[in-house]
Short mmCIF file of C-alpha atoms in Angstrom, two decimals:
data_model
loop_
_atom_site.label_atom_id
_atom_site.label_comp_id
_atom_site.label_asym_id
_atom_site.label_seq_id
_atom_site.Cartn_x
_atom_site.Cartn_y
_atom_site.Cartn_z
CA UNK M 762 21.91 -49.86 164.15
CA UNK M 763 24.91 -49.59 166.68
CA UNK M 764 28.57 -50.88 165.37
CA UNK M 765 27.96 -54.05 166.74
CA UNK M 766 25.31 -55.20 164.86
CA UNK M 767 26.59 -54.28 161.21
CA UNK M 768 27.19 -57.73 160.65
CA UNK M 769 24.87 -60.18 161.79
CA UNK M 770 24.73 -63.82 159.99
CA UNK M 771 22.33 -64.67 161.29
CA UNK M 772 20.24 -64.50 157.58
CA UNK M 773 23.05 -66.26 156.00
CA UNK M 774 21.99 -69.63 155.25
CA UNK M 775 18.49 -68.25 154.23
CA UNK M 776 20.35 -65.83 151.91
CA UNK M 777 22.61 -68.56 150.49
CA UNK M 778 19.50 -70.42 149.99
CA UNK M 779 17.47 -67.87 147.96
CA UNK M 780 20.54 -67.31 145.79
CA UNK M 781 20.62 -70.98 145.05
CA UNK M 782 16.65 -70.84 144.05
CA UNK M 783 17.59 -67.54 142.06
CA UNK M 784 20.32 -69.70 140.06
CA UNK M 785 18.23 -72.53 139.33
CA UNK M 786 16.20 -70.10 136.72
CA UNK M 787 19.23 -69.60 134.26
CA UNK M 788 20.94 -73.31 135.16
CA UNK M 789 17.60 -74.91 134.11
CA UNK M 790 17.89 -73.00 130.60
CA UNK M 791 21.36 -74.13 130.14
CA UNK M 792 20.65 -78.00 131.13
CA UNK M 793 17.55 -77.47 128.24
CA UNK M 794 19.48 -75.71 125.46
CA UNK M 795 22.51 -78.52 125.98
CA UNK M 796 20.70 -81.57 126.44
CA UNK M 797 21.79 -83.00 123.59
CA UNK M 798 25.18 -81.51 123.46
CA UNK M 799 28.79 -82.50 125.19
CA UNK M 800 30.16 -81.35 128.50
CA UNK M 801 32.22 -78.32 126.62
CA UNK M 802 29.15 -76.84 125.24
CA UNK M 803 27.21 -77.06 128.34
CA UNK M 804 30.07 -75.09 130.11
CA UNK M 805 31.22 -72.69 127.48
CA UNK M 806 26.90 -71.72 127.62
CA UNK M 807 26.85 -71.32 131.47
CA UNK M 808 29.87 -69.36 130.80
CA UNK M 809 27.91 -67.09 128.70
CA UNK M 810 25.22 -66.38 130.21
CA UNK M 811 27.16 -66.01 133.60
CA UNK M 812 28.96 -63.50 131.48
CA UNK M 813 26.05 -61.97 130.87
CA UNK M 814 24.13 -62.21 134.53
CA UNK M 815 27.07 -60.08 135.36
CA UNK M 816 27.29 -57.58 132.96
CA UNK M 817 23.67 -56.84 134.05
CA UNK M 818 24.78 -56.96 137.92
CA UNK M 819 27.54 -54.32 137.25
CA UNK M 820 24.22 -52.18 135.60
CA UNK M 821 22.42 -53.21 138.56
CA UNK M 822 25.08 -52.29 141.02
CA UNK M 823 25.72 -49.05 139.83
CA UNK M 824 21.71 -48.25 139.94
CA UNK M 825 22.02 -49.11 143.41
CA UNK M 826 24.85 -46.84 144.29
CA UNK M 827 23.29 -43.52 142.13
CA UNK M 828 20.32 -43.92 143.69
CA UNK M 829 21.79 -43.80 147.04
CA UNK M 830 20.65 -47.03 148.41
CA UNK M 831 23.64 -48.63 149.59
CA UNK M 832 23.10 -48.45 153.22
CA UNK M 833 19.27 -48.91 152.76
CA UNK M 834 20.12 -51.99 155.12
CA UNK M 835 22.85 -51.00 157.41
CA UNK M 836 23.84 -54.47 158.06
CA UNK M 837 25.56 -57.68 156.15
CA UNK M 838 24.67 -59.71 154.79
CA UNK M 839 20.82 -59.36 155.30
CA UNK M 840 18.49 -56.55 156.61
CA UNK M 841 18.49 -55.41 160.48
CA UNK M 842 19.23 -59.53 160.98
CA UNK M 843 16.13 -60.59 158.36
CA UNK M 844 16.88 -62.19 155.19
CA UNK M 845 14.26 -59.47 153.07
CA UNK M 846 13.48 -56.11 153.67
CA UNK M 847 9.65 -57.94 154.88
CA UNK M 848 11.15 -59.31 158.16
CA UNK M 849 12.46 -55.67 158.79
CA UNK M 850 9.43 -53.71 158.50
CA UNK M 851 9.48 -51.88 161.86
CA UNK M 852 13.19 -51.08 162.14
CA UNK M 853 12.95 -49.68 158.78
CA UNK M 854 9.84 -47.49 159.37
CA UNK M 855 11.18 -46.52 162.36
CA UNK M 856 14.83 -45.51 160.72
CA UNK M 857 12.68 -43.95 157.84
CA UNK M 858 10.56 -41.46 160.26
CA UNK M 859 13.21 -39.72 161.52
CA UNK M 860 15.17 -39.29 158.25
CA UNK M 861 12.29 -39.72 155.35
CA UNK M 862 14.63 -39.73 152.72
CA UNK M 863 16.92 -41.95 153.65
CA UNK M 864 19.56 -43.68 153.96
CA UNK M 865 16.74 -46.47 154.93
CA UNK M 866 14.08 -46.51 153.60
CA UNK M 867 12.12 -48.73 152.11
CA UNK M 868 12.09 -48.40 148.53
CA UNK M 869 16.16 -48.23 149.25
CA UNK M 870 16.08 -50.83 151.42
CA UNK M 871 14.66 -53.48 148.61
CA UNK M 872 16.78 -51.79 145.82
CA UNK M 873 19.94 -53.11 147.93
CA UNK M 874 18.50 -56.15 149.30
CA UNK M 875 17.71 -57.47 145.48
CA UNK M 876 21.51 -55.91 144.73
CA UNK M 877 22.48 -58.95 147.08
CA UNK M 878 20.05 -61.49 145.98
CA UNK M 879 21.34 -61.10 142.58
CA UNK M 880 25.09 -61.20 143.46
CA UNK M 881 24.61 -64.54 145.29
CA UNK M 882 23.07 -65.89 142.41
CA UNK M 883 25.48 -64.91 140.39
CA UNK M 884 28.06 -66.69 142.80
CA UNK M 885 26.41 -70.02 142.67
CA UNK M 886 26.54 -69.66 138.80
CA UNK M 887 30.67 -69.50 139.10
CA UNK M 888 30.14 -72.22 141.76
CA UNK M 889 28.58 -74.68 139.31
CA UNK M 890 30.59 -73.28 136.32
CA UNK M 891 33.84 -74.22 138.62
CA UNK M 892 32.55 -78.15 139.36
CA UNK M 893 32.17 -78.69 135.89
CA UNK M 894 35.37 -76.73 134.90
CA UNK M 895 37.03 -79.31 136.77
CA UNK M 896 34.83 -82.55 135.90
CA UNK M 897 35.46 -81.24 132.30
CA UNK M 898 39.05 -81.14 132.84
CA UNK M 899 38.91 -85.07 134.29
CA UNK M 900 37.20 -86.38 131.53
CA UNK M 901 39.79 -84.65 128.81
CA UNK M 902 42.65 -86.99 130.73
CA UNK M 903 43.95 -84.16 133.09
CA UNK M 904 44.95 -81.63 130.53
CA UNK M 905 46.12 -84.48 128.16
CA UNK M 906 47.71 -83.91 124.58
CA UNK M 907 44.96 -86.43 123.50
CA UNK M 908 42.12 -84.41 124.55
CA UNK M 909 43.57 -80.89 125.61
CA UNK M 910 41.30 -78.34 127.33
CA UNK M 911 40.35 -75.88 125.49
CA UNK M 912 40.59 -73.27 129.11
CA UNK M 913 42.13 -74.38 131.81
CA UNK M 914 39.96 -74.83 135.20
CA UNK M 915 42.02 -72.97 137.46
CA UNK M 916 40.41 -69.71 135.14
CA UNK M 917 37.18 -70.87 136.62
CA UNK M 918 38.84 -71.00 140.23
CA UNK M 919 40.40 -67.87 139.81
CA UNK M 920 36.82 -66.27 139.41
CA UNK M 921 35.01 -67.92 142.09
CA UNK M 922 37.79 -66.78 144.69
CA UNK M 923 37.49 -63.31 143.21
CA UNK M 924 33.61 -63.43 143.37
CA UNK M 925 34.63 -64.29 147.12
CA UNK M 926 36.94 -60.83 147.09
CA UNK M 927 34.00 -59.37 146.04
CA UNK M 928 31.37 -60.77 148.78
CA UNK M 929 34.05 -59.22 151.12
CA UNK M 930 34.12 -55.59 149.51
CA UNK M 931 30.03 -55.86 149.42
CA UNK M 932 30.37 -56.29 153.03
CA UNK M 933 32.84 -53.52 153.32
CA UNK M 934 31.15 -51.22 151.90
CA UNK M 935 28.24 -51.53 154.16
CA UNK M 936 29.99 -51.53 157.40
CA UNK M 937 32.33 -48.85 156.67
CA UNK M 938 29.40 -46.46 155.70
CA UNK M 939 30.18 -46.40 152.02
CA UNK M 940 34.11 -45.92 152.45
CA UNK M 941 35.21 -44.30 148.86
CA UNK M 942 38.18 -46.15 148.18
CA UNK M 943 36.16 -49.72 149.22
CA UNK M 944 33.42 -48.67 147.04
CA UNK M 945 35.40 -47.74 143.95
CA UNK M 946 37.53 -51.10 144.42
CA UNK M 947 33.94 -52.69 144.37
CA UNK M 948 33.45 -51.08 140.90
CA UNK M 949 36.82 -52.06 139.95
CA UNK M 950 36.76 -55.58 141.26
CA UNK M 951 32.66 -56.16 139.55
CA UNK M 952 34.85 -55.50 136.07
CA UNK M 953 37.51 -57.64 136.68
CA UNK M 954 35.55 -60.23 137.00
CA UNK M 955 33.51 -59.41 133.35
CA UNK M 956 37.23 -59.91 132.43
CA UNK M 957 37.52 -63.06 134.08
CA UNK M 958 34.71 -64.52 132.87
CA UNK M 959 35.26 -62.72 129.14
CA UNK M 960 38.55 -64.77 128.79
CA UNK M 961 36.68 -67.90 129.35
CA UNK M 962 33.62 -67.61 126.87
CA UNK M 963 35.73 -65.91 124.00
CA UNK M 964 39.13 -67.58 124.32
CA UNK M 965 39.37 -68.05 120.37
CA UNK M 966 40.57 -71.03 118.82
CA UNK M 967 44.52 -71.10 117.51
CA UNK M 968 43.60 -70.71 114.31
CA UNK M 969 41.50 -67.61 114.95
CA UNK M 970 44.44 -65.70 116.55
CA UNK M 971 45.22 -62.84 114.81
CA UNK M 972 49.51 -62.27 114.53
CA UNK M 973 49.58 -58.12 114.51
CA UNK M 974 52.30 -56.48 114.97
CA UNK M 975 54.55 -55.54 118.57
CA UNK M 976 53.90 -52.09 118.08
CA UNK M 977 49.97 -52.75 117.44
CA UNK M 978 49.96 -55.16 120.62
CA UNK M 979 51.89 -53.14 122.81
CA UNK M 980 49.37 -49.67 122.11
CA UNK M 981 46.63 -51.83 123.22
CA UNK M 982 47.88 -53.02 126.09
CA UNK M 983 48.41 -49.24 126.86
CA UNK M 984 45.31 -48.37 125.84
CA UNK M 985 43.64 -51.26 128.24
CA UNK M 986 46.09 -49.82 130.95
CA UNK M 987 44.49 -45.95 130.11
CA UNK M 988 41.10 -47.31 130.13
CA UNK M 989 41.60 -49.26 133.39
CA UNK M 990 42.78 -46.07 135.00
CA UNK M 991 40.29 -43.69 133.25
CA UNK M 992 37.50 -45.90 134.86
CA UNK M 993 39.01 -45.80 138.37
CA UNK M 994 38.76 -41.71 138.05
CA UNK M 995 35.19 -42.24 136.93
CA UNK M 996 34.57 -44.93 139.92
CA UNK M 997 36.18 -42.16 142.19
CA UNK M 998 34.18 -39.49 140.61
CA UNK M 999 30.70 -41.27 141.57
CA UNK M 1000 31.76 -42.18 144.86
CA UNK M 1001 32.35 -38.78 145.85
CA UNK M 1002 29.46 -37.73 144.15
CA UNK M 1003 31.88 -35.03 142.67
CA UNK M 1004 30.08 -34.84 139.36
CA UNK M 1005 27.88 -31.88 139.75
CA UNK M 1006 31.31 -30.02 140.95
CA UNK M 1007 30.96 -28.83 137.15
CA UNK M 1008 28.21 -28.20 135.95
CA UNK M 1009 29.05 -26.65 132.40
CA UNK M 1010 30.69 -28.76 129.86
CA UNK M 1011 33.69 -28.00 128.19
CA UNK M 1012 34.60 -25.06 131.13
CA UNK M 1013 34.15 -25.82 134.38
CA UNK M 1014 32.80 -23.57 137.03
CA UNK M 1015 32.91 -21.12 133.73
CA UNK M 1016 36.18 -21.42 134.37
CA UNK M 1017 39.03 -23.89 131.90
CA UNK M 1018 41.40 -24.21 134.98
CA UNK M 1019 39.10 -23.81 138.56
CA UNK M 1020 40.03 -23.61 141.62
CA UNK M 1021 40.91 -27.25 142.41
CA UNK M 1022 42.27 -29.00 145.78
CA UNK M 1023 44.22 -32.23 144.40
CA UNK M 1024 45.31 -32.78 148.13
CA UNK M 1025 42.14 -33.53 149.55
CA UNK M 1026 40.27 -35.04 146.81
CA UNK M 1027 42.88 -37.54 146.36
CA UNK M 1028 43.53 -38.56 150.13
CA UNK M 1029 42.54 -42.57 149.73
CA UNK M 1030 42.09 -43.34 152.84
CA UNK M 1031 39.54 -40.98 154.28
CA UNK M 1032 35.66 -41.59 154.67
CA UNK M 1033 33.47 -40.04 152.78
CA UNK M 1034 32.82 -36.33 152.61
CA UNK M 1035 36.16 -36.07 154.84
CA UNK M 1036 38.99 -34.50 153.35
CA UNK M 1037 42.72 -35.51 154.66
CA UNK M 1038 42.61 -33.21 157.87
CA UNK M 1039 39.49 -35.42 158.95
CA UNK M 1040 37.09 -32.00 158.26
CA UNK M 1041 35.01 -31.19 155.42
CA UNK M 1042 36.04 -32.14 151.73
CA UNK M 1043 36.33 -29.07 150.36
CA UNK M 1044 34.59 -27.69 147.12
CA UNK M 1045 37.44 -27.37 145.46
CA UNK M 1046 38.81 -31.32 145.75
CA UNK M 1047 35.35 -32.59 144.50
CA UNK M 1048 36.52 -29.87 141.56
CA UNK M 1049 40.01 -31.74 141.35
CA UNK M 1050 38.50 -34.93 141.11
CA UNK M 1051 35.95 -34.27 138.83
CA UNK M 1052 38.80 -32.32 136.01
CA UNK M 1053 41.22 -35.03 136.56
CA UNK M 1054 38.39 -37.13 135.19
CA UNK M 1055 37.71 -35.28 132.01
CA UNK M 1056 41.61 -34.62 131.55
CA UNK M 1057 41.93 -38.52 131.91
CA UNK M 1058 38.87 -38.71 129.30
CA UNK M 1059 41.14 -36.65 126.51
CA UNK M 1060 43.96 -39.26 127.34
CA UNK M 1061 42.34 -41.97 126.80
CA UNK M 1062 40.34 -40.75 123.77
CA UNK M 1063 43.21 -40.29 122.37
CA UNK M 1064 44.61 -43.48 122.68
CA UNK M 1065 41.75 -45.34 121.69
CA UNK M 1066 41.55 -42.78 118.38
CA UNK M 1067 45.80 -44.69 117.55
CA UNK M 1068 44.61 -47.85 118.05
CA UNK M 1069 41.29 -47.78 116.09
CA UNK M 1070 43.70 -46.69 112.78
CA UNK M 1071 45.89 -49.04 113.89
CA UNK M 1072 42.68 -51.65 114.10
CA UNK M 1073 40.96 -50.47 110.86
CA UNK M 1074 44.11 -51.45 108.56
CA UNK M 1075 43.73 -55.33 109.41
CA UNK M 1076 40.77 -56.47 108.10
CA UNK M 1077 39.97 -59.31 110.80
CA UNK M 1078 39.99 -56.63 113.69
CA UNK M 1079 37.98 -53.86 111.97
CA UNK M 1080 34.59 -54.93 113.56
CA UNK M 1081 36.76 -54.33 116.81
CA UNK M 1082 37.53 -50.99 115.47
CA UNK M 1083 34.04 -50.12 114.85
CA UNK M 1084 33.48 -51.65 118.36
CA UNK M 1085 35.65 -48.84 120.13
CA UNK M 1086 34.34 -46.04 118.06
CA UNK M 1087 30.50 -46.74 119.41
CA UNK M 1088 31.47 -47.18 122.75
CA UNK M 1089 33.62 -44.18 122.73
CA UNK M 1090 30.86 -42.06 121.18
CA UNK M 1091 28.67 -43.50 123.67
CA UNK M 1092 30.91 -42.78 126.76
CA UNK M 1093 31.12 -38.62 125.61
CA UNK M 1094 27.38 -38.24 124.84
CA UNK M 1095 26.48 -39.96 128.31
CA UNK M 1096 29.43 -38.12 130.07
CA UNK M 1097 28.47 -34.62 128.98
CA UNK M 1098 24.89 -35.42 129.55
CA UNK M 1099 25.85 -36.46 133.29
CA UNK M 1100 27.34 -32.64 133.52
CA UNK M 1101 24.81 -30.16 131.60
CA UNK M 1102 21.47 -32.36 132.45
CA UNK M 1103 22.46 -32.28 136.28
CA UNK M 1104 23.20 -36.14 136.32
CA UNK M 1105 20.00 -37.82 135.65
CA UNK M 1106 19.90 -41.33 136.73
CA UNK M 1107 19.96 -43.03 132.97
CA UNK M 1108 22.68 -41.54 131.55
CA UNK M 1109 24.67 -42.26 134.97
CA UNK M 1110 23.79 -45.83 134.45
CA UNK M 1111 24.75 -45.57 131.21
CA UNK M 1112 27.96 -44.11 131.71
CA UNK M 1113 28.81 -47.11 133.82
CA UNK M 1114 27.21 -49.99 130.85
CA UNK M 1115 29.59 -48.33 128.74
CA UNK M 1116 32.88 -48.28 130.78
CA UNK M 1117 31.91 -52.29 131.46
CA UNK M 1118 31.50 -52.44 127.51
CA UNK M 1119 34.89 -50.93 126.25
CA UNK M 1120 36.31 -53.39 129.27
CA UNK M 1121 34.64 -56.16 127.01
CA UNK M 1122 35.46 -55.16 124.05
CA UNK M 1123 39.49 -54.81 125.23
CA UNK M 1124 39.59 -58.01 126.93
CA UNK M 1125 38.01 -59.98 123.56
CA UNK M 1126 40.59 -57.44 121.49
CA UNK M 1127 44.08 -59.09 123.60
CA UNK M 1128 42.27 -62.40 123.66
CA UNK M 1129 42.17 -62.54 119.57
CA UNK M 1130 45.51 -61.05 118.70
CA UNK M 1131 48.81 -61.95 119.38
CA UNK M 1132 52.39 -60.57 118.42
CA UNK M 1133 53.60 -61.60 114.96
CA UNK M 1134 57.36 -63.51 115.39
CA UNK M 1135 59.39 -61.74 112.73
CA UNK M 1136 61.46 -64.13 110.54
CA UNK M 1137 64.88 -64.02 112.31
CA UNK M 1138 67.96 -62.23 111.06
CA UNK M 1139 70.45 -65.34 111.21
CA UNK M 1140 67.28 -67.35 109.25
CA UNK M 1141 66.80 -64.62 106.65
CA UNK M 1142 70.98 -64.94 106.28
CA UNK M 1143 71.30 -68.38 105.77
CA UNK M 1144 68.44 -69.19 103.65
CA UNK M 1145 70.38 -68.43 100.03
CA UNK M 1146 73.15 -70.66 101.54
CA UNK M 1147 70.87 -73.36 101.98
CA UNK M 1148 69.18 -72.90 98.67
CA UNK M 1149 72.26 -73.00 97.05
CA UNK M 1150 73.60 -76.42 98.25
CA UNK M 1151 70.07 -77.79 97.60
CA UNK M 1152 70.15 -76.68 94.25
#
């Protein structure tokens, strides 16, 4: 298609419309498992299993990008102006005889469309969960100290403007032909909102916080910081399709320190396959990229190895512990197996399940704990005094 026709909205409403029948599936179970339940319990369960539509659209979203199918409809928001890959049978045969494996073709081009389908749905989802944030939020007196709410509905309008964000980068990524630095802010932005959403289904009650310690809070809000970064590496890793740069594990090229180009393969704003001089990406930054990744992997290992002792000594956080041990195993084994078995598709998928389920895991981990306030100097002074003249 030329330039002018990557975005045609034409298929809008239609596509609006299917995401709306799409919802209905999941908002029927939740109006059945509720019935007999309040307005809090029908929310905190569309919560949930929004939570989990979304976990399962990251998955899906990352099966669409490894198996190259992004542009298997170069337009947005529907195919060559069609709302399904059906009403686009022609252009798509025609796109797929001259270039049989792609980028369009049509096994691609339903992989993306469904990509879509499923991220609308998932939008209406936040819609509704937003309305009845809010109706919630009336009924409790406005945020009353009679009836407080238990999350507050601007979390809930937070998410659905940052679903919006994320519409946008969709679109992006289409119409600037799979831009790196759009796609791996797609990646980025798809976890954010897991967070998002996280903070509303597992806000613990007050008496479930658990006081820890400043030192204990502050290494995991390093260690969320680490993993945060550690997963944009891995987001720009995929997007420049700079994993088979190495393909031995622990060397690299047979090398432990290649030949690497940290120039080019860290120029932002360059399309893809273009280094910073607007040629070729060299060999050598895909190399840079892909050893700042596992260098970034030791970091954060690390980290997460301080924490989990620091975890494991309080006995309410210890199933968090265990937690980040599993998903750190899981993270090397899939990793390595991405490098020395020539990046089959399920362990790439994988990689990206796991880096969603540390995010998870972290997010629950700050919800539940909070810094213990140490009994104040001046109180711990005057506390014989006033003992004293009780006495």
């Amino acid at each position: 298609m030329d330039s002018a026709a990557l975005v045609n909205l034409e298929p809008l409403a239609r596509m609006a419309l299917l995401g709306c029948v799409i919802a209905l599936g999941p908002l029927a179970w939740v109006w059945a498992r509720t019935r007999s339940g309040d307005g809090r319990g029908r929310l905190r369960a569309l919560t949930v299993l929004t939570l989990f539509l979304t976990f399962d659209l990251v998955l899906f979203g990352a099966f669409t990008r490894l198996t190259d199918s992004g542009l298997g409809c170069p337009d947005w928001p529907g195919c060559y102006g069609s709302a399904s890959p059906l009403g686009a049978r022609d252009e798509i045969q025609a796109a797929q005889s001259v270039l049989p494996t792609g980028p369009v073709t049509h096994g691609k081009a339903w992989v993306e469309m469904v990509h879509r389908y499923l991220a609308t749905a998932v939008g209406v989802l936040i819609t509704v969960m937003t309305l009845l944030s809010w109706q919630q939020w009336r009924r409790d007196g406005r945020g009353s100290s009679e009836a407080p709410t238990r999350v507050s509905p601007w979390w809930a309008t937070v998410t659905l403007l940052w679903v919006c964000v994320q519409g946008a980068f969709g679109a992006f990524t289409v119409t600037l032909k799979l831009y790196p630095a759009i796609v791996t802010a797609h990646l980025l932005g798809g976890l954010a909102l897991l967070a998002l959403l996280a903070a509303q289904a597992w806000r613990p009650a007050a008496d479930r916080v658990v006081g820890v310690s400043s030192a204990l809070r502050r290494s995991l809000v390093i260690v969320s910081l680490l993993a945060v970064l550690q997963i944009a590496l891995g987001a720009w890793v995929s997007t420049n399709y700079a994993v088979l740069a190495c393909s031995d594990f622990p060397t690299c090229q047979g090398r432990w320190w290649p030949t690497m180009d940290f120039e080019h393969g860290f120029a932002v704003l360059r399309p893809l396959g273009v280094g910073k001089d607007g040629a070729w990406l060299p060999f050598a930054a895909l190399t840079a990229i892909h050893m700042t990744h596992r260098l970034g992997a030791l970091l954060l290992l690390g980290g997460l190895a301080w924490l989990v002792w620091r975890l494991a000594r309080e006995p309410a956080l210890r199933r968090y512990a265990a937690g980040l041990v599993g998903v750190a195993a899981w993270q090397v084994v899939t990793g390595v197996s991405n490098v020395v078995l020539d990046w089959p598709l399920l362990a790439a998928v994988a990689h990206t399940g796991g880096a969603a389920a540390l995010v998870l895991l972290l997010t629950a981990l700050l919800l539940r704990t909070t810094s213990a306030r140490p009994v104040a100097a001046s109180s711990r002074a005057t506390a014989p005094l006033v003992a004293r003249r009780a006495s």
